[in-house]
């Protein structure tokens, strides 16, 4: 009897010991799951979490808010309310089409009460820390794959080429279907509907716009590669490859390279006309981000569509809802040229969740003014929709950090 009582006491002690050991782990798991569920409820996609000895890691894609900084501020608020890990770092990895772009990290100091942390206490960088080897193991919920965005792009252009008319105006509405079917992939199919045309007969009919398939890959050391095939703008079709590298020690400095091999593509009388691929274009350049004024400077050497080479200098100032830039070009076979451009973020700015199909206006509406009025030389193409001048702000750590101070 005494022996049975001793065994029962030992078993009870063992159960209590195991429960004491497991309760903290259960608490951490509940905290992580609670944050994931709250993020999904707020409209974030590709959401998951894991934890190692160094840090707790969340991964998410912000498809709920147009303003990236606003969306990330909401995500931080949700995670902080769910509870930050004790005496351990916390990291949020931000993705696009499941490709990691940047991360936000909170590192508590010794004796700091993490319950009083604010959005301003989080660092933003391209560094993924220990999460790089953990990301493939995370079970993501509310996946973005196979979900469809129908994005309506307004297209406004103007030129001054006639003596008898101050400006010729062109305005189109160009909806596009955008979908991702695997990691880093984006399929785009666009139709252009003319609304107002003073550019001539070739712009008067309904025609296809972008028809592209792109693939993005993140390499080590803050290097991003992208390949795009299909029909581009400026009457081009073909293949485009690009690379962008941000310095590890100081990511304000970056370098980029791009290579295109294209032919002519246009629609006339509802027939698609193409030429063989025979034109090489390329770009080599670098940029610097001046954090104090959210201003980016870039210098590029390029070869354009008519085979001429040139040098282009850009300076672009970024604000919350707009980016304004100026450029200057020195070209072969033509006089120097320049101008300015404006990129304006379109509403709505609040939360806009996506189920399987979502219809939205384009994120940015842009205008470009060619001061030199050069028609032929210094022309290039853009290989993909959604790659406007201001688009890089969505994943610029310095720009996002400056905007987080306002929340």
Short mmCIF file of C-alpha atoms in Angstrom, two decimals:
data_model
loop_
_atom_site.label_atom_id
_atom_site.label_comp_id
_atom_site.label_asym_id
_atom_site.label_seq_id
_atom_site.Cartn_x
_atom_site.Cartn_y
_atom_site.Cartn_z
CA UNK A 1 0.00 0.00 0.00
CA UNK A 2 2.80 2.34 0.97
CA UNK A 3 4.67 1.42 -2.22
CA UNK A 4 1.60 2.16 -4.38
CA UNK A 5 1.18 5.51 -2.64
CA UNK A 6 4.82 6.39 -3.31
CA UNK A 7 4.46 5.49 -7.00
CA UNK A 8 1.30 7.61 -7.24
CA UNK A 9 3.09 10.57 -5.67
CA UNK A 10 6.01 10.19 -8.07
CA UNK A 11 3.68 10.02 -11.06
CA UNK A 12 1.80 13.09 -9.86
CA UNK A 13 5.07 14.97 -9.41
CA UNK A 14 6.17 13.95 -12.93
CA UNK A 15 2.87 15.13 -14.44
CA UNK A 16 3.11 18.46 -12.63
CA UNK A 17 6.73 18.87 -13.79
CA UNK A 18 5.81 18.19 -17.43
CA UNK A 19 2.87 20.56 -17.26
CA UNK A 20 5.09 23.29 -15.87
CA UNK A 21 7.53 22.70 -18.72
CA UNK A 22 4.90 22.59 -21.42
CA UNK A 23 2.69 25.48 -20.33
CA UNK A 24 5.19 28.17 -21.40
CA UNK A 25 5.58 26.48 -24.78
CA UNK A 26 1.83 26.29 -25.14
CA UNK A 27 1.56 29.95 -24.23
CA UNK A 28 4.07 30.91 -26.91
CA UNK A 29 2.25 28.80 -29.52
CA UNK A 30 -1.09 30.37 -28.61
CA UNK A 31 0.47 33.84 -28.88
CA UNK A 32 1.86 33.09 -32.34
CA UNK A 33 -1.36 31.53 -33.58
CA UNK A 34 -3.44 34.34 -32.10
CA UNK A 35 -1.37 36.91 -34.04
CA UNK A 36 -1.61 34.87 -37.26
CA UNK A 37 -5.40 34.60 -36.96
CA UNK A 38 -5.73 38.33 -36.25
CA UNK A 39 -3.52 39.20 -39.25
CA UNK A 40 -5.62 37.00 -41.54
CA UNK A 41 -8.81 38.60 -40.23
CA UNK A 42 -7.34 42.00 -41.15
CA UNK A 43 -6.72 40.87 -44.74
CA UNK A 44 -3.02 39.94 -44.75
CA UNK A 45 -2.05 36.98 -46.91
CA UNK A 46 0.64 34.27 -46.85
CA UNK A 47 0.71 34.58 -43.06
CA UNK A 48 2.67 32.22 -40.83
CA UNK A 49 5.04 32.07 -37.89
CA UNK A 50 7.80 30.04 -36.31
CA UNK A 51 10.28 30.37 -33.50
CA UNK A 52 13.88 29.41 -32.82
CA UNK A 53 16.42 30.12 -30.11
CA UNK A 54 17.21 33.56 -31.53
CA UNK A 55 13.88 35.07 -32.47
CA UNK A 56 10.20 34.66 -33.22
CA UNK A 57 9.50 35.06 -36.93
CA UNK A 58 6.29 36.12 -38.65
CA UNK A 59 5.87 36.17 -42.42
CA UNK A 60 3.13 38.04 -44.29
CA UNK A 61 2.16 39.82 -47.48
CA UNK A 62 0.35 43.14 -47.27
CA UNK A 63 -2.47 43.02 -49.80
CA UNK A 64 -4.97 44.79 -47.55
CA UNK A 65 -3.57 48.33 -47.56
CA UNK A 66 -2.28 50.42 -50.47
CA UNK A 67 0.10 52.32 -48.23
CA UNK A 68 2.73 49.75 -47.36
CA UNK A 69 3.83 51.60 -44.23
CA UNK A 70 0.23 51.78 -43.00
CA UNK A 71 -0.25 48.07 -43.57
CA UNK A 72 2.97 47.20 -41.75
CA UNK A 73 2.08 49.53 -38.87
CA UNK A 74 -1.25 47.66 -38.53
CA UNK A 75 0.60 44.32 -38.62
CA UNK A 76 3.02 45.46 -35.89
CA UNK A 77 0.12 46.65 -33.75
CA UNK A 78 -1.64 43.28 -34.09
CA UNK A 79 1.52 41.34 -33.22
CA UNK A 80 2.32 43.54 -30.23
CA UNK A 81 -1.21 43.20 -28.86
CA UNK A 82 -0.92 39.42 -29.16
CA UNK A 83 2.27 39.54 -27.11
CA UNK A 84 5.94 39.79 -28.04
CA UNK A 85 8.32 36.98 -27.03
CA UNK A 86 10.12 37.37 -23.69
CA UNK A 87 13.85 38.19 -23.83
CA UNK A 88 13.95 37.36 -27.52
CA UNK A 89 13.91 39.21 -30.84
CA UNK A 90 10.80 39.40 -33.00
CA UNK A 91 10.96 39.66 -36.80
CA UNK A 92 8.36 40.27 -39.52
CA UNK A 93 9.36 39.15 -43.02
CA UNK A 94 7.43 41.00 -45.74
CA UNK A 95 6.92 39.15 -49.01
CA UNK A 96 5.58 39.79 -52.49
CA UNK A 97 4.35 36.78 -54.44
CA UNK A 98 5.95 34.71 -51.64
CA UNK A 99 9.40 36.20 -52.32
CA UNK A 100 10.94 37.84 -49.21
CA UNK A 101 11.54 41.53 -49.81
CA UNK A 102 12.53 43.01 -46.43
CA UNK A 103 12.06 42.50 -42.71
CA UNK A 104 11.11 44.48 -39.63
CA UNK A 105 12.77 43.51 -36.35
CA UNK A 106 12.31 44.37 -32.70
CA UNK A 107 15.27 43.74 -30.38
CA UNK A 108 14.51 44.31 -26.71
CA UNK A 109 17.33 45.58 -24.52
CA UNK A 110 18.17 43.98 -21.18
CA UNK A 111 15.40 44.60 -18.67
CA UNK A 112 13.13 46.32 -21.23
CA UNK A 113 9.39 45.78 -20.92
CA UNK A 114 8.36 44.79 -24.46
CA UNK A 115 4.69 45.49 -23.66
CA UNK A 116 5.54 49.21 -24.01
CA UNK A 117 7.11 48.82 -27.46
CA UNK A 118 5.88 51.12 -30.22
CA UNK A 119 6.00 51.04 -34.02
CA UNK A 120 9.03 53.35 -33.93
CA UNK A 121 11.05 50.75 -32.02
CA UNK A 122 11.14 48.40 -35.03
CA UNK A 123 14.08 48.45 -37.44
CA UNK A 124 13.52 47.97 -41.18
CA UNK A 125 16.13 46.44 -43.50
CA UNK A 126 16.76 43.97 -46.32
CA UNK A 127 18.43 41.68 -43.78
CA UNK A 128 16.41 38.52 -43.11
CA UNK A 129 18.49 37.36 -40.14
CA UNK A 130 17.97 33.76 -39.09
CA UNK A 131 14.61 33.71 -40.88
CA UNK A 132 16.23 32.89 -44.25
CA UNK A 133 16.69 29.23 -43.28
CA UNK A 134 13.33 29.09 -41.49
CA UNK A 135 11.00 30.53 -44.14
CA UNK A 136 10.63 27.35 -46.18
CA UNK A 137 9.44 25.49 -43.07
CA UNK A 138 6.64 27.92 -42.19
CA UNK A 139 3.10 26.72 -42.86
CA UNK A 140 1.42 29.76 -44.42
CA UNK A 141 -2.29 30.48 -44.23
CA UNK A 142 -4.62 32.58 -46.40
CA UNK A 143 -2.44 31.95 -49.43
CA UNK A 144 -2.27 34.52 -52.23
CA UNK A 145 -1.70 31.93 -54.95
CA UNK A 146 -4.46 31.66 -57.58
CA UNK A 147 -6.25 34.75 -56.25
CA UNK A 148 -7.14 37.21 -58.99
CA UNK A 149 -6.80 40.97 -59.06
CA UNK A 150 -8.61 42.91 -61.79
CA UNK A 151 -6.72 46.20 -61.76
CA UNK A 152 -8.08 49.18 -63.70
CA UNK A 153 -5.24 51.36 -65.02
CA UNK A 154 -5.99 54.92 -66.20
CA UNK A 155 -3.64 55.87 -69.04
CA UNK A 156 -3.22 59.57 -69.83
CA UNK A 157 -0.66 60.96 -72.29
CA UNK A 158 -0.11 64.26 -74.04
CA UNK A 159 2.32 65.63 -76.63
CA UNK A 160 3.04 68.87 -78.48
CA UNK A 161 3.98 68.07 -82.07
CA UNK A 162 1.56 70.19 -84.14
CA UNK A 163 1.82 73.90 -84.81
CA UNK A 164 -1.97 74.21 -85.11
CA UNK A 165 -2.71 72.56 -81.75
CA UNK A 166 -1.08 73.15 -78.37
CA UNK A 167 -1.40 69.60 -77.08
CA UNK A 168 -2.65 66.29 -78.44
CA UNK A 169 -4.28 64.19 -75.73
CA UNK A 170 -4.74 60.45 -75.31
CA UNK A 171 -6.78 58.82 -72.55
CA UNK A 172 -7.44 55.10 -72.16
CA UNK A 173 -8.95 52.81 -69.55
CA UNK A 174 -6.89 49.64 -69.40
CA UNK A 175 -8.06 46.87 -67.04
CA UNK A 176 -5.66 44.01 -66.40
CA UNK A 177 -5.99 40.57 -64.83
CA UNK A 178 -3.09 39.78 -62.49
CA UNK A 179 -2.58 36.41 -60.82
CA UNK A 180 0.27 34.44 -59.22
CA UNK A 181 0.33 30.65 -59.57
CA UNK A 182 3.66 29.83 -57.92
CA UNK A 183 6.36 31.49 -55.85
CA UNK A 184 7.69 34.66 -57.48
CA UNK A 185 5.50 34.33 -60.58
CA UNK A 186 3.04 36.90 -61.94
CA UNK A 187 0.79 36.53 -64.98
CA UNK A 188 -0.65 39.73 -66.47
CA UNK A 189 -3.18 40.15 -69.27
CA UNK A 190 -4.42 43.62 -70.19
CA UNK A 191 -6.95 45.13 -72.62
CA UNK A 192 -6.84 48.81 -73.69
CA UNK A 193 -10.13 50.65 -74.24
CA UNK A 194 -9.73 54.08 -75.92
CA UNK A 195 -11.74 56.88 -74.31
CA UNK A 196 -10.33 60.04 -75.92
CA UNK A 197 -7.81 59.97 -78.78
CA UNK A 198 -5.97 62.73 -80.61
CA UNK A 199 -2.89 60.61 -81.35
CA UNK A 200 -4.11 59.10 -84.63
CA UNK A 201 -5.85 56.08 -86.12
CA UNK A 202 -3.48 53.48 -84.64
CA UNK A 203 -4.75 54.38 -81.14
CA UNK A 204 -8.49 54.35 -81.88
CA UNK A 205 -9.32 50.65 -81.54
CA UNK A 206 -9.57 48.21 -78.66
CA UNK A 207 -6.32 46.28 -78.41
CA UNK A 208 -4.23 44.17 -76.08
CA UNK A 209 -1.87 45.84 -73.62
CA UNK A 210 0.61 43.96 -71.50
CA UNK A 211 0.59 40.18 -71.88
CA UNK A 212 3.45 39.01 -69.68
CA UNK A 213 4.76 36.22 -67.51
CA UNK A 214 7.39 37.26 -64.98
CA UNK A 215 9.47 35.40 -62.42
CA UNK A 216 11.28 36.99 -59.46
CA UNK A 217 14.01 35.30 -57.41
CA UNK A 218 15.80 36.57 -54.33
CA UNK A 219 19.47 35.61 -54.18
CA UNK A 220 21.85 35.93 -51.20
CA UNK A 221 23.37 39.29 -50.29
CA UNK A 222 20.32 41.43 -51.07
CA UNK A 223 20.22 40.61 -54.78
CA UNK A 224 16.94 40.37 -56.71
CA UNK A 225 16.61 38.85 -60.18
CA UNK A 226 13.62 39.10 -62.49
CA UNK A 227 12.85 37.66 -65.90
CA UNK A 228 9.85 38.72 -68.01
CA UNK A 229 8.56 37.42 -71.34
CA UNK A 230 5.62 38.61 -73.41
CA UNK A 231 4.15 41.78 -74.88
CA UNK A 232 5.35 45.03 -73.29
CA UNK A 233 4.44 48.68 -73.80
CA UNK A 234 5.83 50.99 -76.49
CA UNK A 235 5.02 48.39 -79.18
CA UNK A 236 7.60 45.85 -78.02
CA UNK A 237 7.53 42.12 -77.34
CA UNK A 238 10.29 39.79 -76.25
CA UNK A 239 12.43 38.92 -73.25
CA UNK A 240 13.66 41.16 -70.44
CA UNK A 241 16.11 40.28 -67.64
CA UNK A 242 16.97 42.55 -64.73
CA UNK A 243 19.02 42.44 -61.53
CA UNK A 244 19.20 44.78 -58.55
CA UNK A 245 21.71 44.58 -55.70
CA UNK A 246 21.63 46.55 -52.44
CA UNK A 247 24.91 46.79 -50.59
CA UNK A 248 24.89 44.68 -47.44
CA UNK A 249 26.86 47.17 -45.32
CA UNK A 250 24.93 50.23 -46.52
CA UNK A 251 21.79 49.49 -48.50
CA UNK A 252 21.28 53.15 -49.32
CA UNK A 253 23.57 52.32 -52.25
CA UNK A 254 22.29 49.95 -54.92
CA UNK A 255 23.29 48.80 -58.40
CA UNK A 256 21.12 47.59 -61.24
CA UNK A 257 21.49 45.96 -64.63
CA UNK A 258 18.95 45.16 -67.29
CA UNK A 259 19.06 43.41 -70.67
CA UNK A 260 16.27 43.25 -73.22
CA UNK A 261 15.90 41.43 -76.54
CA UNK A 262 12.74 42.59 -78.34
CA UNK A 263 10.88 43.02 -81.57
CA UNK A 264 8.00 45.18 -82.79
CA UNK A 265 4.46 44.32 -81.70
CA UNK A 266 1.30 46.25 -82.52
CA UNK A 267 -2.38 45.82 -83.39
CA UNK A 268 -3.83 47.30 -86.59
CA UNK A 269 -7.31 46.64 -87.98
CA UNK A 270 -7.80 44.08 -85.20
CA UNK A 271 -4.80 42.04 -86.41
CA UNK A 272 -1.64 41.48 -84.37
CA UNK A 273 1.56 42.32 -86.23
CA UNK A 274 4.98 41.30 -84.90
CA UNK A 275 8.56 41.34 -86.12
CA UNK A 276 11.33 38.89 -85.18
CA UNK A 277 13.38 39.57 -82.06
CA UNK A 278 16.38 41.61 -83.19
CA UNK A 279 16.82 44.68 -80.95
CA UNK A 280 19.11 44.65 -77.89
CA UNK A 281 18.65 47.21 -75.15
CA UNK A 282 20.54 47.38 -71.86
CA UNK A 283 21.00 49.44 -68.72
CA UNK A 284 23.83 49.69 -66.18
CA UNK A 285 23.59 52.04 -63.25
CA UNK A 286 23.53 52.77 -59.57
CA UNK A 287 21.54 54.81 -57.09
CA UNK A 288 21.78 56.41 -53.66
CA UNK A 289 18.89 57.01 -51.23
CA UNK A 290 19.18 60.23 -49.21
CA UNK A 291 17.26 59.28 -46.09
CA UNK A 292 16.90 62.76 -44.63
CA UNK A 293 14.64 63.92 -47.48
CA UNK A 294 13.45 60.54 -48.84
CA UNK A 295 15.13 61.36 -52.13
CA UNK A 296 16.72 58.90 -54.55
CA UNK A 297 19.50 59.81 -57.00
CA UNK A 298 20.33 57.48 -59.86
CA UNK A 299 22.81 57.51 -62.75
CA UNK A 300 22.53 55.07 -65.67
CA UNK A 301 24.28 54.28 -68.93
CA UNK A 302 21.80 52.83 -71.43
CA UNK A 303 21.28 51.62 -74.98
CA UNK A 304 17.85 52.47 -76.39
CA UNK A 305 15.49 51.07 -79.02
CA UNK A 306 17.13 52.71 -82.04
CA UNK A 307 20.57 51.48 -80.99
CA UNK A 308 21.76 54.85 -79.68
CA UNK A 309 23.47 55.06 -76.30
CA UNK A 310 23.02 57.66 -73.61
CA UNK A 311 23.46 58.70 -70.01
CA UNK A 312 20.49 59.42 -67.77
CA UNK A 313 20.38 61.11 -64.37
CA UNK A 314 17.28 61.00 -62.13
CA UNK A 315 16.38 62.59 -58.82
CA UNK A 316 13.08 61.60 -57.19
CA UNK A 317 11.56 62.92 -53.94
CA UNK A 318 9.10 60.61 -52.21
CA UNK A 319 6.11 61.75 -50.18
CA UNK A 320 3.34 59.70 -48.59
CA UNK A 321 0.88 59.83 -51.48
CA UNK A 322 3.11 60.95 -54.34
CA UNK A 323 6.60 60.89 -55.82
CA UNK A 324 8.00 63.73 -57.94
CA UNK A 325 11.09 63.34 -60.09
CA UNK A 326 13.29 65.14 -62.60
CA UNK A 327 15.54 63.60 -65.23
CA UNK A 328 18.21 64.70 -67.69
CA UNK A 329 19.62 62.75 -70.64
CA UNK A 330 22.63 63.09 -72.92
CA UNK A 331 22.08 61.07 -76.10
CA UNK A 332 23.90 60.01 -79.22
CA UNK A 333 22.35 61.28 -82.47
CA UNK A 334 20.18 63.78 -80.59
CA UNK A 335 20.45 66.86 -78.43
CA UNK A 336 20.27 66.64 -74.64
CA UNK A 337 16.83 66.12 -73.20
CA UNK A 338 15.06 66.13 -69.85
CA UNK A 339 11.79 66.60 -68.05
CA UNK A 340 9.87 65.61 -64.95
CA UNK A 341 7.41 62.97 -63.82
CA UNK A 342 4.77 62.66 -61.12
CA UNK A 343 3.44 59.45 -59.55
CA UNK A 344 0.27 59.82 -57.46
CA UNK A 345 -1.18 57.07 -55.29
CA UNK A 346 -4.86 56.50 -55.99
CA UNK A 347 -7.51 55.84 -53.31
CA UNK A 348 -8.94 53.94 -51.48
CA UNK A 349 -6.28 54.05 -48.74
CA UNK A 350 -8.08 52.00 -46.06
CA UNK A 351 -8.32 48.26 -45.69
CA UNK A 352 -9.51 46.36 -48.74
CA UNK A 353 -9.51 42.60 -48.27
CA UNK A 354 -9.17 40.18 -51.17
CA UNK A 355 -11.12 36.94 -51.39
CA UNK A 356 -10.76 35.10 -54.71
CA UNK A 357 -11.39 38.01 -57.08
CA UNK A 358 -10.87 41.69 -56.32
CA UNK A 359 -11.44 44.75 -58.52
CA UNK A 360 -9.34 47.80 -57.70
CA UNK A 361 -7.92 50.89 -59.40
CA UNK A 362 -4.20 50.91 -60.09
CA UNK A 363 -2.01 51.82 -57.15
CA UNK A 364 -0.35 54.74 -58.96
CA UNK A 365 -1.31 57.19 -61.68
CA UNK A 366 1.65 58.76 -63.45
CA UNK A 367 2.43 61.65 -65.76
CA UNK A 368 5.69 62.31 -67.61
CA UNK A 369 6.65 65.59 -69.26
CA UNK A 370 9.29 65.47 -72.00
CA UNK A 371 10.69 69.01 -71.98
CA UNK A 372 12.91 68.50 -75.01
CA UNK A 373 10.01 67.07 -77.02
CA UNK A 374 12.26 64.33 -78.39
CA UNK A 375 10.14 61.88 -80.43
CA UNK A 376 12.52 59.16 -81.62
CA UNK A 377 15.71 58.90 -79.59
CA UNK A 378 16.16 57.93 -75.96
CA UNK A 379 13.07 55.69 -75.97
CA UNK A 380 12.72 52.43 -74.11
CA UNK A 381 9.96 50.15 -72.85
CA UNK A 382 8.68 49.00 -69.46
CA UNK A 383 8.52 45.20 -69.24
CA UNK A 384 5.77 44.88 -66.65
CA UNK A 385 2.79 46.68 -65.17
CA UNK A 386 3.18 47.89 -61.60
CA UNK A 387 6.83 48.90 -62.00
CA UNK A 388 6.39 52.67 -61.92
CA UNK A 389 8.99 55.03 -60.47
CA UNK A 390 7.24 55.08 -57.08
CA UNK A 391 6.66 51.34 -56.87
CA UNK A 392 10.03 50.62 -55.24
CA UNK A 393 8.91 52.64 -52.21
CA UNK A 394 6.76 49.67 -51.21
CA UNK A 395 9.94 47.80 -50.30
CA UNK A 396 12.40 50.58 -49.52
CA UNK A 397 13.42 50.11 -45.86
CA UNK A 398 14.43 53.76 -45.42
CA UNK A 399 11.20 55.10 -46.86
CA UNK A 400 9.08 52.69 -44.78
CA UNK A 401 11.05 53.48 -41.61
CA UNK A 402 10.43 57.21 -42.11
CA UNK A 403 6.71 56.61 -42.66
CA UNK A 404 6.38 54.36 -39.60
CA UNK A 405 7.29 57.35 -37.44
CA UNK A 406 3.91 58.84 -38.36
CA UNK A 407 1.89 55.94 -36.93
#
